[in-house]
Short mmCIF file of C-alpha atoms in Angstrom, two decimals:
data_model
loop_
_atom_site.label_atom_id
_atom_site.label_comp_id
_atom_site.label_asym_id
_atom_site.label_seq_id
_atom_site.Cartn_x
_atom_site.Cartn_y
_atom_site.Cartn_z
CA UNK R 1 169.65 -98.56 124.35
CA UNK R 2 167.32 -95.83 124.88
CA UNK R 3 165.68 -94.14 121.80
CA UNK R 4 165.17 -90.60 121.51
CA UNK R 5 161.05 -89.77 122.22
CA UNK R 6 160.36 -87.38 118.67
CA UNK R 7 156.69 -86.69 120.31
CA UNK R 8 158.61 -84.91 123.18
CA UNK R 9 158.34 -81.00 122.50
CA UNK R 10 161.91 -80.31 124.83
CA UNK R 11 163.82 -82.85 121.93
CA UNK R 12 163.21 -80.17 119.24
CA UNK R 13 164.80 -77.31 121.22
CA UNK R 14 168.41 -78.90 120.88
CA UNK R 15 170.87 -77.81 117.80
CA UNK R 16 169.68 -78.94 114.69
CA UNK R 17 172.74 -81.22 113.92
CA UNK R 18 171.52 -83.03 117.48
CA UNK R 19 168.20 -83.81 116.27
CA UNK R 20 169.20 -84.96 113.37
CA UNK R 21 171.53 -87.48 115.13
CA UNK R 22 168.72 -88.79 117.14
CA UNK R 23 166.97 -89.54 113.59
CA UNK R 24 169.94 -91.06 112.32
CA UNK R 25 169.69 -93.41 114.99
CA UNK R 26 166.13 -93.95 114.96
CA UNK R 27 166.88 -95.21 111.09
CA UNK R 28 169.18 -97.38 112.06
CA UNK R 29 168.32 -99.26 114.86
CA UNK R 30 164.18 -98.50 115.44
CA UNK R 31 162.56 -97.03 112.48
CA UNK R 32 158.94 -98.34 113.61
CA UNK R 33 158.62 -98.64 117.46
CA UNK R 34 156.40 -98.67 120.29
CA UNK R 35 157.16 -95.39 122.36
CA UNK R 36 155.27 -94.01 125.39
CA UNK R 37 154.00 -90.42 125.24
CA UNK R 38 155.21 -88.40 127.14
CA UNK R 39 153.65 -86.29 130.11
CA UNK R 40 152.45 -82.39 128.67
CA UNK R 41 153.90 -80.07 130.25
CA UNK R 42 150.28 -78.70 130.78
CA UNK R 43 147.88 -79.66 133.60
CA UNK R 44 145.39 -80.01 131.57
CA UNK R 45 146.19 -82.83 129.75
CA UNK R 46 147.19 -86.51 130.31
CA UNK R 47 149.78 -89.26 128.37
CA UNK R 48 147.89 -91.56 126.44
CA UNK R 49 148.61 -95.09 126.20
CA UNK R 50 151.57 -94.71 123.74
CA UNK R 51 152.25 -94.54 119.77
CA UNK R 52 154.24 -96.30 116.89
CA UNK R 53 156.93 -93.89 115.89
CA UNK R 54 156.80 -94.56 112.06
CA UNK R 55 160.07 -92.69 110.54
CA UNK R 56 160.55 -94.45 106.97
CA UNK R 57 159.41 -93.06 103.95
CA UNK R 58 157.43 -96.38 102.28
CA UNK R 59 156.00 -96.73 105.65
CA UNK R 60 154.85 -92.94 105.53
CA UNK R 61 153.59 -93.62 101.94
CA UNK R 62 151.96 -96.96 103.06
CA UNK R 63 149.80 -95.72 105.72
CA UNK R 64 148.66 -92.60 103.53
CA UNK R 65 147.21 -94.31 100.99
CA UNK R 66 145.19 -96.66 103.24
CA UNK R 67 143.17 -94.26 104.98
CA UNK R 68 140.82 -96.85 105.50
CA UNK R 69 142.84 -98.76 107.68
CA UNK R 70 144.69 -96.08 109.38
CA UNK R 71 141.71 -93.38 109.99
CA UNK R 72 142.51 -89.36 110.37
CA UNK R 73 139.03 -89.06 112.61
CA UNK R 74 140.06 -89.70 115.87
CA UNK R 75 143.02 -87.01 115.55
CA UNK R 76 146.07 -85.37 113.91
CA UNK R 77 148.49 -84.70 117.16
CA UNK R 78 148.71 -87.23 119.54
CA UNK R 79 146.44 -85.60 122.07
CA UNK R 80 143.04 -87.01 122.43
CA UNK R 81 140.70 -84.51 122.43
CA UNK R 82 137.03 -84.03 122.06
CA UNK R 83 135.47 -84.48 118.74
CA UNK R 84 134.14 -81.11 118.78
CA UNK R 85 137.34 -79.55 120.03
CA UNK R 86 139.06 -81.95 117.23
CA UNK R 87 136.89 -80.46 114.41
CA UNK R 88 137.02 -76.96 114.74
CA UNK R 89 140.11 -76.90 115.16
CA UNK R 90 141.33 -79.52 112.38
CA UNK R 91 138.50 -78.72 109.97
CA UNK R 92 138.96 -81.60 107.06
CA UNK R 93 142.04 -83.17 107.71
CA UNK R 94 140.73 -84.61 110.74
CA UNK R 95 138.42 -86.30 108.71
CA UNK R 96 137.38 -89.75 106.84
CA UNK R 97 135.73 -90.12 103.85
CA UNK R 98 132.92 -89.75 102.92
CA UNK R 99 132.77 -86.14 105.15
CA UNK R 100 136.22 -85.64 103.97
CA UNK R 101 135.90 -85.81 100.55
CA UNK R 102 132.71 -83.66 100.74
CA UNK R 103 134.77 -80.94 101.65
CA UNK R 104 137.24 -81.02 100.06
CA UNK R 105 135.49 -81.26 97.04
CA UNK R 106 133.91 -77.64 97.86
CA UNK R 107 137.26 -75.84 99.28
CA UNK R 108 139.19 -77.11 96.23
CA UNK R 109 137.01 -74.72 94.43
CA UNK R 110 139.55 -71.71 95.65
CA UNK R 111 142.60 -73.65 94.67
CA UNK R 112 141.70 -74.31 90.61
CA UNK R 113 144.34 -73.35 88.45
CA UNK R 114 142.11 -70.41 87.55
CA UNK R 115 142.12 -68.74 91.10
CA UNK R 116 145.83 -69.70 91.60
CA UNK R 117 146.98 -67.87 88.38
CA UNK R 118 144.82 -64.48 89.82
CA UNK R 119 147.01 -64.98 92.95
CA UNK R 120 150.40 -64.86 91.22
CA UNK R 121 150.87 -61.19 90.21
CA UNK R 122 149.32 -60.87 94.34
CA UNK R 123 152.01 -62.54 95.66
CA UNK R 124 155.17 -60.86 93.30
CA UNK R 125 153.60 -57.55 94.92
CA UNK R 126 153.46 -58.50 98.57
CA UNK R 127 157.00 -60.22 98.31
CA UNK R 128 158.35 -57.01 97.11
CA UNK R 129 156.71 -54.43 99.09
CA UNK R 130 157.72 -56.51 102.10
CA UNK R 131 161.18 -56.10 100.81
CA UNK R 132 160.71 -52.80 101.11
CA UNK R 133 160.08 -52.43 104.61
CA UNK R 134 163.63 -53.93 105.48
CA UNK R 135 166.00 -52.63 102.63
CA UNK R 136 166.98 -49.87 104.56
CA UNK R 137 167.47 -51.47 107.86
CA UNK R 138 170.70 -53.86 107.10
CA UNK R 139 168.99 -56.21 109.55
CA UNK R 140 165.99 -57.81 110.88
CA UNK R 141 164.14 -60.86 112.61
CA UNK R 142 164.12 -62.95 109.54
CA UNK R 143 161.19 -64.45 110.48
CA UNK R 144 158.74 -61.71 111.66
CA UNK R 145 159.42 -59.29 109.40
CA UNK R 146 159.95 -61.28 106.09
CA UNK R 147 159.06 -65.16 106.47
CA UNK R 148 155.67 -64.24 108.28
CA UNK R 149 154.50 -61.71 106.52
CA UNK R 150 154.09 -62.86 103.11
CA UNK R 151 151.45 -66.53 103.84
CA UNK R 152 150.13 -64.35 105.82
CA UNK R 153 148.91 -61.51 103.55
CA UNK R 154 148.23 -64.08 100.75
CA UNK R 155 146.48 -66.36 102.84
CA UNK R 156 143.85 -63.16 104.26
CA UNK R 157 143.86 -61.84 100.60
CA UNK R 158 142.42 -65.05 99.59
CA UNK R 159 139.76 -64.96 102.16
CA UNK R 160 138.77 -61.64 101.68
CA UNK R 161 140.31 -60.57 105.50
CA UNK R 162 140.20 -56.85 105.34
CA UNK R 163 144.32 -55.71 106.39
CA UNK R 164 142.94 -54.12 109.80
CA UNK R 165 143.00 -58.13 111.01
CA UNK R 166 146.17 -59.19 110.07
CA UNK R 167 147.54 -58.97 113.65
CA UNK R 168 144.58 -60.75 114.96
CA UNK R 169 145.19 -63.45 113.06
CA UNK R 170 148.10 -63.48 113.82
CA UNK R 171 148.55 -63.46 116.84
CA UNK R 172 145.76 -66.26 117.09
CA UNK R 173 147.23 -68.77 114.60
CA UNK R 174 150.82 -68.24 117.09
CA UNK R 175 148.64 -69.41 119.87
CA UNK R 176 146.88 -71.79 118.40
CA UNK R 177 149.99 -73.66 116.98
CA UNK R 178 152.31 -72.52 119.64
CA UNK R 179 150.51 -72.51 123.11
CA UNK R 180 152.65 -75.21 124.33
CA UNK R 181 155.66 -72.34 124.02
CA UNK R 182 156.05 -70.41 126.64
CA UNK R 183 156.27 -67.15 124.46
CA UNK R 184 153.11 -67.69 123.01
CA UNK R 185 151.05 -68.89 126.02
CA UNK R 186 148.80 -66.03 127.05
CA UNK R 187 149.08 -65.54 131.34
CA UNK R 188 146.79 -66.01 133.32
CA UNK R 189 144.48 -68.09 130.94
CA UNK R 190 144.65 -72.24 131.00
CA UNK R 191 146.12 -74.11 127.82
CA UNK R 192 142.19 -75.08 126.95
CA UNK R 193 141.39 -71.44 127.17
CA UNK R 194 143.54 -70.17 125.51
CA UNK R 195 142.87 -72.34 122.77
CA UNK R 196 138.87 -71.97 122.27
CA UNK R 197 139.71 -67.82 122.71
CA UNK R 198 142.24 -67.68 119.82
CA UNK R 199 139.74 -70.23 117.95
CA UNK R 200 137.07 -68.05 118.78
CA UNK R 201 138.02 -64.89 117.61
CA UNK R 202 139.10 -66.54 114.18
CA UNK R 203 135.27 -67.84 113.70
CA UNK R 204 133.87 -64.25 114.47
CA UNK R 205 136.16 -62.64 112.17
CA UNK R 206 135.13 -65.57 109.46
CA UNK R 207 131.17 -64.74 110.87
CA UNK R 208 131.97 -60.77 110.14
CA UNK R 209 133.64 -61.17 106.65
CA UNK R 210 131.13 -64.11 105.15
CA UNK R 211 128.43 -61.40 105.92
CA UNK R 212 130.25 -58.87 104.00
CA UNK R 213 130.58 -61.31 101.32
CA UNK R 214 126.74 -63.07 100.93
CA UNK R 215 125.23 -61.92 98.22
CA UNK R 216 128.01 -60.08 96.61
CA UNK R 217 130.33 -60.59 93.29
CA UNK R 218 133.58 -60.84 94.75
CA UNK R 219 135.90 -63.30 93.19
CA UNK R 220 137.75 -64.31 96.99
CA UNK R 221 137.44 -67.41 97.98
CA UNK R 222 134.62 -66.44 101.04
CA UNK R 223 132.37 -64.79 98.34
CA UNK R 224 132.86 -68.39 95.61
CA UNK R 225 132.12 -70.29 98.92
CA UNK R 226 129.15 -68.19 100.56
CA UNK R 227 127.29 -67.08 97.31
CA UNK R 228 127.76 -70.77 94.89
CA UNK R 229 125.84 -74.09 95.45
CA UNK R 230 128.75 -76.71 94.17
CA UNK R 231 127.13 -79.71 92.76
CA UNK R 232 124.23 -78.55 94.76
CA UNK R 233 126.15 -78.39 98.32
CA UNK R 234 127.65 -75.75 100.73
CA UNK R 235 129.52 -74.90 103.66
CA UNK R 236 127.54 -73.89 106.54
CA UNK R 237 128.63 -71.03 109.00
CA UNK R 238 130.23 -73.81 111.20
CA UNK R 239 132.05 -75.23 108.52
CA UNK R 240 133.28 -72.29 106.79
CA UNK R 241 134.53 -71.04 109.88
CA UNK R 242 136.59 -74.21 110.91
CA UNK R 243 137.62 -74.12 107.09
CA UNK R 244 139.35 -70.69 107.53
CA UNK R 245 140.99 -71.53 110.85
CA UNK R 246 142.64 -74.25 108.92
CA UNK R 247 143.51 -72.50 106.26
CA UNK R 248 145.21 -69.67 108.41
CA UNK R 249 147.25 -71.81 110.46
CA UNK R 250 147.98 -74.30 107.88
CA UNK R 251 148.34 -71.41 105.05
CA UNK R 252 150.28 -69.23 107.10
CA UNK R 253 152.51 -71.08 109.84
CA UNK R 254 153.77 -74.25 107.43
CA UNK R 255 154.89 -71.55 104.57
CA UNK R 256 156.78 -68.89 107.05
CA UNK R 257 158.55 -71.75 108.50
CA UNK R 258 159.99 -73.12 105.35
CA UNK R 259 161.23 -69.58 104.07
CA UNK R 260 162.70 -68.83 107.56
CA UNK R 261 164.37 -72.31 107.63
CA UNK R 262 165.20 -71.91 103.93
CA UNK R 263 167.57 -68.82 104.65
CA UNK R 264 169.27 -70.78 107.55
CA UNK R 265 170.01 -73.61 105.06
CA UNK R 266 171.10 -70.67 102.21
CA UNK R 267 173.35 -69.16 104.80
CA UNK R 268 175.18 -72.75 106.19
CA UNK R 269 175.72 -73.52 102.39
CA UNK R 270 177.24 -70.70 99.92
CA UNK R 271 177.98 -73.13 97.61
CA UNK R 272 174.17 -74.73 97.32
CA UNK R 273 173.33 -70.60 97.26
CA UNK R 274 175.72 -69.68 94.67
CA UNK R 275 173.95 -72.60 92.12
CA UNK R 276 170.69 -71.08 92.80
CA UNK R 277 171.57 -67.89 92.40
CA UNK R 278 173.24 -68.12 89.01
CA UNK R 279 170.03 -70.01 87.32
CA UNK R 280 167.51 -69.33 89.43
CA UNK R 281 164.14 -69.71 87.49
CA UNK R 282 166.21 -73.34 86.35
CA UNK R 283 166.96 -74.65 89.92
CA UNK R 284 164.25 -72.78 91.53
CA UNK R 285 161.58 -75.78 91.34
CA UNK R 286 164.29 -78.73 92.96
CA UNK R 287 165.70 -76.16 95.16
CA UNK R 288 162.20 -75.06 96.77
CA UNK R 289 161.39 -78.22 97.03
CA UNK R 290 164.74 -79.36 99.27
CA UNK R 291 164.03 -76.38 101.37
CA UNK R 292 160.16 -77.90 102.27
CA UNK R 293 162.35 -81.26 102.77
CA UNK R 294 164.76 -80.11 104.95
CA UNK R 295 162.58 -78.30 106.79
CA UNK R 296 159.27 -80.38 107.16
CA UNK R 297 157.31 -77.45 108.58
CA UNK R 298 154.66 -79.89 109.98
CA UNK R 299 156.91 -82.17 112.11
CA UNK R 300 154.55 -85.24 112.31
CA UNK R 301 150.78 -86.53 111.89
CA UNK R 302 149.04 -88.92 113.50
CA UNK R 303 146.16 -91.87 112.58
CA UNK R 304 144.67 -94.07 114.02
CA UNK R 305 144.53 -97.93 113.35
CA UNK R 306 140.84 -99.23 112.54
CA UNK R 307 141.49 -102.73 112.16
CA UNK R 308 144.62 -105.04 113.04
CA UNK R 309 147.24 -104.51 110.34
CA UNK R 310 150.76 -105.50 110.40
CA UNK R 311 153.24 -102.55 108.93
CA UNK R 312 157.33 -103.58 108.21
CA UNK R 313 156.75 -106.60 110.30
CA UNK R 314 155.03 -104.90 113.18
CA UNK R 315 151.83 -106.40 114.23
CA UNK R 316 149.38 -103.47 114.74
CA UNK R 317 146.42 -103.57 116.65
CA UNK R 318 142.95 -101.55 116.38
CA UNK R 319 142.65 -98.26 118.01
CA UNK R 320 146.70 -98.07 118.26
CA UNK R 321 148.22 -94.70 117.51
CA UNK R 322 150.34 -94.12 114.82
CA UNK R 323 152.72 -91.24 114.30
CA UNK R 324 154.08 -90.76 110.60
CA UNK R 325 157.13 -88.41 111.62
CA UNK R 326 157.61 -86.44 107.90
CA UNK R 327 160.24 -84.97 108.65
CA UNK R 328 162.44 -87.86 109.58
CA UNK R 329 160.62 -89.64 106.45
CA UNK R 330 162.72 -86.86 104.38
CA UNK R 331 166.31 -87.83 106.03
CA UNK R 332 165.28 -91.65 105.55
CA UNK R 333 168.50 -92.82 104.21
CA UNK R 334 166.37 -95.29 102.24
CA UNK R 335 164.90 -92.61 99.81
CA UNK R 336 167.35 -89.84 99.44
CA UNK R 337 171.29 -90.40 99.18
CA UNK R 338 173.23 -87.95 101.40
CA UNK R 339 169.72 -87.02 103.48
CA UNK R 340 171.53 -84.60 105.91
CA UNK R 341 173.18 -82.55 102.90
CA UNK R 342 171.05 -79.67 101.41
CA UNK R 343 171.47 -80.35 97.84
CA UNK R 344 169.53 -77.44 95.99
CA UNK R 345 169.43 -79.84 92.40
CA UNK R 346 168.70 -82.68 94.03
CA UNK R 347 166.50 -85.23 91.52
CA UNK R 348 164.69 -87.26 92.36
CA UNK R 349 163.05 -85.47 95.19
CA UNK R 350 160.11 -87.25 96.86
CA UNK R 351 159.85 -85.52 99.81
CA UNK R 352 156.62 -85.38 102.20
CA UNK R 353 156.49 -82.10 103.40
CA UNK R 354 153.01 -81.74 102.14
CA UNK R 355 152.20 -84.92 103.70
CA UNK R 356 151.94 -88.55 101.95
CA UNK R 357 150.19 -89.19 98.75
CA UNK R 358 146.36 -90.01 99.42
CA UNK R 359 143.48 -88.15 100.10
CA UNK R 360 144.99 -85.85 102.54
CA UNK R 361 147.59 -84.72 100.76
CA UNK R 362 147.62 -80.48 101.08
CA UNK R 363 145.75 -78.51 98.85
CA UNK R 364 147.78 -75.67 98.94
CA UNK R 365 151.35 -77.42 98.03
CA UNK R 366 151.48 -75.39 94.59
CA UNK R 367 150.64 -72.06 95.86
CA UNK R 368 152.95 -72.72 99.11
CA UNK R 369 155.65 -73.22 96.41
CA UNK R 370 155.06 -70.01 94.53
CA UNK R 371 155.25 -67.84 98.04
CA UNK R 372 158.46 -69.61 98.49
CA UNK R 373 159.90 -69.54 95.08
CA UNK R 374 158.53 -65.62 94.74
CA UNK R 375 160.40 -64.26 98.25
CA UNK R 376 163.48 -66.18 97.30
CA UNK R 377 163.77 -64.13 93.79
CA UNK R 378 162.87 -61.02 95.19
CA UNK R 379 165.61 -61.22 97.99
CA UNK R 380 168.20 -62.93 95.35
CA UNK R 381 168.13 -59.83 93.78
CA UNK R 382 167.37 -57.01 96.43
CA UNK R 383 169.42 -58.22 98.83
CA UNK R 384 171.52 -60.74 98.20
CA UNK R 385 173.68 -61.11 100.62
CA UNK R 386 171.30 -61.83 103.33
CA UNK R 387 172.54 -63.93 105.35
CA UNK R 388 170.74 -65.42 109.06
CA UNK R 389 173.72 -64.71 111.76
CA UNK R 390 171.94 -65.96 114.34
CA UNK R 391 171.10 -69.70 115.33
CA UNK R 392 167.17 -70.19 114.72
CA UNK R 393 165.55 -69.77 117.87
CA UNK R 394 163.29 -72.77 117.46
CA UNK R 395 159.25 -72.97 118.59
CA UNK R 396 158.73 -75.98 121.47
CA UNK R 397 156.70 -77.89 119.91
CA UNK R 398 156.61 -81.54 119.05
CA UNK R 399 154.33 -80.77 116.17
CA UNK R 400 155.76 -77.90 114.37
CA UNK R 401 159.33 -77.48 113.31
CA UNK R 402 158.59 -73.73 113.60
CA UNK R 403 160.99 -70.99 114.03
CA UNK R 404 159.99 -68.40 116.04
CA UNK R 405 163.12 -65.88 115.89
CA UNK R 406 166.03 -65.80 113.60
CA UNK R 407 168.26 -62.77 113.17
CA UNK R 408 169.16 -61.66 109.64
CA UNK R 409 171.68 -59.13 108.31
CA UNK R 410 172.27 -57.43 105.00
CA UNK R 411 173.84 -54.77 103.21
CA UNK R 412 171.36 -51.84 103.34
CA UNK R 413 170.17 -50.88 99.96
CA UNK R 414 166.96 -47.70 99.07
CA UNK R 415 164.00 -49.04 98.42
CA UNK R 416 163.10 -50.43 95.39
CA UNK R 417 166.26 -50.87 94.00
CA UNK R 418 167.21 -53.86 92.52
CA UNK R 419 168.74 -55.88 89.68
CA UNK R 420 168.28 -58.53 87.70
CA UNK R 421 170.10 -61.90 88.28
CA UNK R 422 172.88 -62.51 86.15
CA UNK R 423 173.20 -59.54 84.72
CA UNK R 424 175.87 -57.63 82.74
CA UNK R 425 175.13 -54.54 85.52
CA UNK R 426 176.09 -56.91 88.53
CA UNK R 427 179.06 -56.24 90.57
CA UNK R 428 179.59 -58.94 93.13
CA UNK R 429 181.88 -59.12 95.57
CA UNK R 430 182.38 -62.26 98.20
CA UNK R 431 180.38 -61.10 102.17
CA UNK R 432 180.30 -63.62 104.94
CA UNK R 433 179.82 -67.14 103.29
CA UNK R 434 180.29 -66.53 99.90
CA UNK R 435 177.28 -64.03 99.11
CA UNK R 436 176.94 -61.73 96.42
CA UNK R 437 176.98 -57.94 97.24
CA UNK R 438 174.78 -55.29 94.88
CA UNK R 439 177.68 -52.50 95.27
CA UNK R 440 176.05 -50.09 92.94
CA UNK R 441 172.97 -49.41 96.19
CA UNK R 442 174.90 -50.06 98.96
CA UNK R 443 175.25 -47.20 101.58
#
């Protein structure tokens, strides 16, 4: 019996509920196998020799903590590309030790408790003033105007990226992480192209703020970076560049794609909605973390085998390719009971949606939980009967299980009206599937 091909980006365009049937049967019957990849759609790039689909969660955890056996250097995606390309690009995750942990050990400088408490008034602001924008509307795309807009500002905010940018980056992080979609493939311009232009207008903006920044007292993470020796090393303009285009597609895409898929989740299960809602601070940390589950914003990551290994019984040889899919690692029947069912308390929760434990695992997992857990409240009680009525319109991409549309609707409230959860002053009343209705501010 043929297998479904995860690394192929047309697979992820199908219903949800059909992916997730492919999974199930990858579990089942082939939960490490040899596939072939498949051809790009794009001329400028060839199949390589094939990969091991790895879909279970100890196998996931296995090959992350062995980075010395299964190496990040040679590429994330399955595409071979060249180093250089590779690097710029990937910045530090497509990296080994010791370069890797050189790095790291600077950049975690702007992710200290310290920095990420300054951030946390930051992002209770930007959550609600993007509110704001909408309340009046009764609809909008979900995604664009809400889920994108918040990793976004935080993530430029933490660079120092004056607000005139924001639609450069932008639109260069869609590119860069959605080029293989048709809506986000410049015309006229090759797939290679277009990649070093988007790339390229990133580093100049990084070149242009870094300048701004040397020899100043700013407290943003380009100032702590450009103006401190740590333990007596730096980032050079080559690195700190690579390091922000990183940050901004990392930062921004992973975190918009868990709140957009979060809301589609909400919607498809009142009852799951109606928990949260009626203790939110209490649920808020399991729930957040079953939406990054479920949704797995970063689809899969590859590594490549340095030695022969064997893995589950599989004999492994050196330079093989080696695809740890995360998000069928969070439906592995193995580690969660009911995988398919979005259980907002669910405990234990191990999922990998910030990759496997190891060196590699993200640096930003605790403030991409505060965005999440921060836009969630304010909606909850600004508009809280939102409600996606549209299917997701999904990104093509084998990599990222992006949204790139998804139509929400609400009851239209003024601006800056809102009230707290659970309170006396609440007057709910059922709307669609079971949401709660703010009567006192609706028009």
């Amino acid at each position: 019996m043929t297998h479904p091909n995860l690394m192929d980006a047309h697979y992820w365009l199908q219903p949800a509920a059909e992916c997730d049937l492919g999974i199930a049967r990858l579990h089942a019957e082939a939960p490490l196998d040899w596939f072939e990849e498949p051809m790009p759609d794009n001329p400028y790039l060839q199949a390589g020799p094939g990969y091991w689909c790895v879909t279970r969660h100890e196998d996931i955890a296995t090959i992350s903590r062995n980075p010395e056996i299964y190496s990040s250097a040679q590429g994330i995606t399955i595409t071979d590309t060249p180093p250089e390309f590779l690097e710029f690009f990937s910045s530090m995750i497509a990296m080994d030790d010791p370069r890797h942990a050189r790095l790291r050990r600077i950049v975690s400088k702007g992710f200290t408790p310290r920095m990420l408490a300054a951030l946390e008034d930051s992002v209770q602001e930007i959550a609600s003033g993007i509110v704001d924008t909408i309340t009046e509307r009764g609809e909008c795309d979900f995604v664009t105007d809400v889920a994108a807009a918040l990793p976004l500002k935080i993530v430029c905010d933490l660079m120092g990226v004056p607000d005139s940018a924001y639609n450069q980056v932008f639109k260069n992080t869609n590119i860069i992480l959605g080029v293989g979609d048709p809506e986000f493939a410049p015309e006229n311009v090759d797939f290679v192209t277009a990649l070093l232009n988007a790339g390229a207008e990133l580093a100049e903006l990084m070149k242009e703020v870094a300048a701004n920044k040397k020899g100043g007292n700013g407290t943003d993470l380009t100032s702590v970076l450009v103006n401190a020796e740590i333990e007596g090393d730096h980032l050079d303009e080559a690195d700190l560049a690579s390091f922000f285009v990183l940050l901004v597609v990392a930062g921004n895409e992973t975190t918009r794609n868990a709140i957009s898929w979060g809301l589609k989740y909400l919607t498809d299960n009142p009852d799951q909605r109606s928990i949260w809602m009626d203790d939110y601070e209490g649920i808020a940390p399991s729930a957040v973390d079953e939406i990054i589950r479920l949704a797995s914003p970063v689809t899969y990551m590859r590594r490549t085998v340095t030695q022969d290994t064997s893995l589950a019984g599989r004999e492994l040889l050196e330079g093989d390719k080696v695809a740890m899919f995360y998000l069928a690692a969070n439906r592995d029947p193995e580690a969660f009971a009911n995988p398919y069912r979005f259980d907002v308390r669910r405990s234990p929760n191990s999922q990998c949606g910030f990759g496997g434990p190891g060196p590699h695992f993200c640096l930003g997992a605790h403030l991409a939980r505060r965005e999440i857990t921060v836009m969630f409240r304010e909606l909850f009680t600004r508009l809280p009967d939102i409600v996606a009525v549209e299917e997701p319109d999904a990104l093509q991409s084998s990599f990222i299980h992006g949204v790139k549309h998804l139509k929400a609707e609400f009851s239209r409230v003024r601006a800056g009206s809102w009230l707290e959860p659970g309170s006396a002053k609440w007057s709910l009343n059922t709307r669609r599937s079971g949401c709660l209705l703010i009567r006192q501010f609706c028009w």
